[in-house]
CSV table of C-alpha atoms in Angstrom, one decimal:
chain,number,residue,atom,x,y,z
Y,1,UNK,CA,162.4,68.5,55.6
Y,2,UNK,CA,160.0,71.7,55.9
Y,3,UNK,CA,162.7,73.9,55.1
Y,4,UNK,CA,163.3,72.9,51.6
Y,5,UNK,CA,160.7,74.7,49.3
Y,6,UNK,CA,160.3,72.6,46.0
Y,7,UNK,CA,156.7,72.2,45.2
Y,8,UNK,CA,154.9,74.3,42.7
Y,9,UNK,CA,158.4,75.7,41.3
Y,10,UNK,CA,160.5,72.9,40.5
Y,11,UNK,CA,160.5,73.0,36.8
Y,12,UNK,CA,162.1,76.8,37.2
Y,13,UNK,CA,164.3,75.7,39.6
Y,14,UNK,CA,165.4,72.6,37.7
Y,15,UNK,CA,166.7,74.7,35.0
Y,16,UNK,CA,168.5,77.2,37.2
Y,17,UNK,CA,170.1,74.1,39.1
Y,18,UNK,CA,171.3,72.8,35.7
Y,19,UNK,CA,172.9,76.3,34.7
Y,20,UNK,CA,175.1,76.3,38.0
Y,21,UNK,CA,176.0,72.6,37.7
Y,22,UNK,CA,176.2,71.4,34.2
Y,23,UNK,CA,176.7,67.6,35.6
Y,24,UNK,CA,173.2,67.4,36.9
Y,25,UNK,CA,171.1,65.3,34.7
Y,26,UNK,CA,167.4,65.2,34.4
Y,27,UNK,CA,167.3,61.7,36.3
Y,28,UNK,CA,169.4,63.6,39.0
Y,29,UNK,CA,166.9,66.3,39.4
Y,30,UNK,CA,163.6,64.1,39.3
Y,31,UNK,CA,161.7,65.3,42.1
Y,32,UNK,CA,158.6,63.4,43.7
Y,33,UNK,CA,156.8,64.8,46.5
Y,34,UNK,CA,157.6,62.8,49.9
Y,35,UNK,CA,161.0,61.6,48.2
Y,36,UNK,CA,163.1,65.0,48.8
Y,37,UNK,CA,165.8,63.2,50.7
Y,38,UNK,CA,166.4,61.2,47.6
Y,39,UNK,CA,166.6,64.3,45.4
Y,40,UNK,CA,169.3,65.9,47.8
Y,41,UNK,CA,171.3,62.6,47.9
Y,42,UNK,CA,171.5,62.6,44.2
Y,43,UNK,CA,172.6,66.1,44.0
Y,44,UNK,CA,174.9,65.7,47.1
Y,45,UNK,CA,176.6,62.8,45.0
Y,46,UNK,CA,177.2,64.8,41.7
Y,47,UNK,CA,178.3,68.1,43.4
Y,48,UNK,CA,180.2,66.8,46.3
Y,49,UNK,CA,178.5,69.4,48.9
Y,50,UNK,CA,177.3,68.5,52.3
Y,51,UNK,CA,173.4,68.1,52.7
Y,52,UNK,CA,173.0,71.5,54.6
Y,53,UNK,CA,174.7,73.1,51.5
Y,54,UNK,CA,172.5,71.2,49.1
Y,55,UNK,CA,169.4,72.4,50.8
Y,56,UNK,CA,170.6,76.1,51.3
Y,57,UNK,CA,171.5,76.2,47.6
Y,58,UNK,CA,168.1,74.9,46.6
Y,59,UNK,CA,166.6,77.3,48.3
Y,60,UNK,CA,168.5,80.2,47.3
Y,61,UNK,CA,167.4,79.4,43.6
């Protein structure tokens, strides 16, 4: 999971994510340290993207 860089910039990234995918809610984007897999799973469910695609997309924000 080291390839996912969220810590420290999550509020900014969350806003960008909601702009790109309006169906994502604050609950979907709830980030808790150590629970990155749950976050990725929620985003996968809403967007229909594969896990690697979600990780790459989050890293690109």
